[in-house]
Coordinates of C-alpha atoms in Angstrom, one line a residue:
X11 CA 13.9 16.2 10.1
X12 CA 14.1 19.2 7.5
X13 CA 12.2 19.7 4.5
X14 CA 14.8 18.9 1.9
X15 CA 15.0 15.7 3.9
X16 CA 11.3 15.2 3.5
X17 CA 11.1 15.6 0.0
X18 CA 14.0 13.2 -0.8
X19 CA 12.1 10.9 0.8
X20 CA 8.8 11.7 -0.9
X21 CA 10.9 11.8 -4.4
X22 CA 13.0 8.9 -4.0
X23 CA 12.3 5.7 -6.5
X24 CA 10.6 3.0 -5.3
X25 CA 13.1 -0.1 -5.9
X26 CA 12.0 -3.6 -6.3
X27 CA 13.2 -4.5 -2.5
X28 CA 11.6 -1.4 -0.9
X29 CA 9.9 -3.5 1.6
X30 CA 10.3 -3.9 4.4
X31 CA 14.0 -2.2 5.5
X32 CA 13.4 1.0 3.1
X33 CA 9.8 1.7 4.1
X34 CA 10.7 0.9 7.9
X35 CA 13.5 3.6 7.4
X36 CA 11.4 6.3 5.7
X37 CA 8.6 5.7 8.7
X38 CA 11.5 7.2 11.1
X39 CA 10.5 10.6 9.3
X40 CA 7.3 11.0 11.1
X41 CA 6.7 13.3 14.0
X42 CA 4.3 10.8 15.7
X43 CA 4.1 7.3 14.5
X44 CA 1.4 5.2 16.0
X45 CA 1.1 1.3 15.2
X46 CA -1.9 -0.8 14.1
X47 CA -3.3 -3.1 17.0
X48 CA -1.7 -6.5 16.3
X49 CA -4.1 -8.6 13.5
X50 CA -4.6 -12.1 14.2
X51 CA -4.1 -14.0 10.7
X52 CA -5.4 -17.5 10.7
X53 CA -3.1 -20.0 8.8
X54 CA -5.8 -20.5 6.0
X55 CA -5.2 -16.6 5.0
X56 CA -1.6 -17.2 4.8
X57 CA -1.9 -20.4 2.7
X58 CA -4.9 -19.1 0.4
X59 CA -3.0 -16.2 -0.3
X60 CA -0.1 -18.3 -2.0
X61 CA -2.6 -19.5 -4.2
X62 CA -3.9 -16.2 -5.5
X63 CA -0.5 -14.1 -5.2
X64 CA 2.3 -14.2 -7.7
X65 CA 5.1 -16.5 -6.0
X66 CA 7.5 -13.8 -6.8
X67 CA 5.4 -11.6 -3.8
X68 CA 5.4 -14.4 -1.2
X69 CA 8.3 -13.4 0.5
X70 CA 6.9 -10.0 0.4
X71 CA 3.5 -11.0 2.1
X72 CA 5.4 -13.3 4.7
X73 CA 7.1 -9.9 6.0
X74 CA 3.8 -7.7 5.7
X75 CA 1.9 -10.6 7.7
X76 CA 4.7 -10.5 10.1
X77 CA 4.7 -6.6 11.0
X78 CA 0.9 -6.7 11.1
X79 CA 0.4 -9.8 13.3
X80 CA 3.3 -8.4 15.8
X81 CA 1.6 -4.8 15.6
X82 CA 4.9 -3.3 14.2
X83 CA 3.1 -2.1 10.8
X84 CA 2.7 1.6 11.4
X85 CA -0.7 3.4 11.0
X86 CA -1.1 5.1 7.8
X87 CA -4.5 6.8 7.2
X88 CA -4.7 5.9 3.3
X89 CA -4.1 2.1 4.1
X90 CA -5.9 0.2 6.9
X91 CA -5.4 -3.5 7.4
X92 CA -9.0 -4.3 7.9
X93 CA -10.2 -6.9 5.7
X94 CA -6.7 -8.6 5.1
X95 CA -7.2 -12.1 3.6
X96 CA -11.0 -11.3 3.0
X97 CA -12.4 -14.5 1.3
X98 CA -14.7 -13.1 -1.2
X99 CA -16.0 -16.0 -2.6
X100 CA -17.2 -17.8 0.6
X101 CA -18.3 -14.3 2.3
X102 CA -20.2 -12.6 -0.6
X103 CA -23.3 -14.2 -2.2
X104 CA -22.8 -11.6 -5.3
X105 CA -19.3 -12.2 -5.9
X106 CA -19.2 -13.5 -9.4
X107 CA -15.9 -12.5 -10.7
X108 CA -13.9 -15.2 -12.7
X109 CA -10.6 -14.6 -10.7
X110 CA -10.0 -14.8 -7.0
X111 CA -9.1 -11.8 -5.2
X112 CA -6.6 -11.2 -2.3
X113 CA -7.1 -8.5 0.1
X114 CA -3.9 -6.6 1.7
X115 CA -6.0 -4.2 3.4
X116 CA -9.0 -1.3 2.8
X117 CA -8.8 2.5 2.4
X118 CA -10.7 4.8 4.3
X119 CA -14.0 4.6 2.7
X120 CA -13.9 0.6 2.6
X121 CA -12.8 -0.9 -0.7
X122 CA -10.3 -3.4 -0.6
X123 CA -6.8 -3.2 -1.7
X124 CA -6.2 -6.5 -3.6
X125 CA -4.1 -8.7 -5.8
X126 CA -5.5 -11.3 -8.0
X127 CA -4.4 -14.4 -9.8
X128 CA -4.6 -12.8 -13.1
X129 CA -2.9 -9.5 -12.2
X130 CA 0.5 -10.7 -11.6
X131 CA 2.3 -7.9 -9.5
X132 CA -0.4 -5.1 -9.9
X133 CA -2.5 -4.1 -6.6
X134 CA -5.9 -2.6 -7.3
X135 CA -8.6 -0.8 -5.5
X136 CA -12.0 -3.4 -5.3
X137 CA -15.0 -0.9 -5.0
X138 CA -16.8 -2.8 -1.9
X139 CA -20.5 -2.7 -3.3
X140 CA -19.8 -4.1 -7.3
X141 CA -16.3 -5.4 -6.4
X142 CA -15.1 -3.8 -9.7
X143 CA -11.2 -3.4 -10.0
X144 CA -9.6 0.1 -10.4
X145 CA -6.8 2.3 -9.6
X146 CA -4.0 0.2 -10.0
X147 CA -0.5 0.1 -8.0
X148 CA 2.6 -1.2 -10.2
X149 CA 3.0 -3.6 -7.2
X150 CA 3.0 -3.9 -3.5
X151 CA 6.0 -1.6 -2.8
X152 CA 4.3 1.1 -4.5
X153 CA 1.1 0.7 -2.6
X154 CA 3.1 0.9 0.9
X155 CA 5.1 3.4 -0.5
X156 CA 2.3 5.5 -1.8
X157 CA 0.3 5.4 1.5
X158 CA 3.5 6.1 3.6
X159 CA 4.9 8.9 1.5
X160 CA 1.1 10.5 1.4
X161 CA 0.5 10.3 5.1
X162 CA 4.1 11.8 5.9
X163 CA 3.9 14.6 3.4
X164 CA 0.5 15.5 4.7
X165 CA 1.5 15.3 8.4
X166 CA 4.5 17.7 7.6
X167 CA 2.2 20.0 5.5
X168 CA 4.4 19.8 2.5
X169 CA 3.2 21.8 -0.3
X170 CA 2.3 20.0 -4.0
X171 CA 4.4 22.9 -5.7
X172 CA 7.5 22.0 -3.2
X173 CA 7.1 18.4 -3.8
X174 CA 6.8 18.7 -7.9
X175 CA 10.0 21.0 -7.5
X176 CA 11.9 18.7 -5.9
X177 CA 11.2 16.0 -8.2
X178 CA 12.2 18.1 -11.1
X179 CA 15.5 18.8 -9.6
X180 CA 16.2 15.1 -9.1
X181 CA 17.8 12.7 -12.0
X182 CA 17.3 9.3 -9.8
X183 CA 13.5 9.8 -8.8
X184 CA 10.4 7.9 -8.4
X185 CA 8.1 7.5 -11.6
X186 CA 5.9 10.5 -12.2
X187 CA 2.4 8.6 -12.1
X188 CA 3.6 7.2 -8.3
X189 CA 4.4 10.8 -7.4
X190 CA 1.1 11.9 -8.8
X191 CA -0.9 9.8 -6.8
X192 CA 1.3 10.6 -3.7
X193 CA 0.4 14.1 -3.9
X194 CA -3.0 13.7 -5.3
X195 CA -5.1 14.3 -1.8
X196 CA -2.5 16.9 -0.2
X197 CA -3.7 20.7 -0.3

């Protein structure tokens, strides 16, 4: 895949139906793509997520769970599948938030990507020491697009200036905030 095609993928808009079809299509741009080991998800995790996550994301989470449990979700360095469905209230004595959190996975330092029963579509990072929420993503599509596109740009050694230039040349493009997040860890 040439650089122009990669820049197009990275600067493409993130549509409402991004995951799993467009996400998996974009994964084909990796030179080497490893997959996570299958993760066994207990039925209680699946049922609990439906009480925490907004119903509009239930089919998204089912597709995500299916890919993760079958070992067909790609390994993307910014987004790990550790701690999916972690039960904060049951597992942590010092968890005192009013709202429930549902973990979609974790980042490399161990903070959790979470949705709450009060955040609607938004995904946050939850600090693994004090459980405060920070760094919000618009929705789960933006979370997985960020992880994929960041890893893709990193693997291919794309420069921030080239990505920004490609973005500025486009009419139909990813939102600037999403792009800034994608390029924040590059060169």
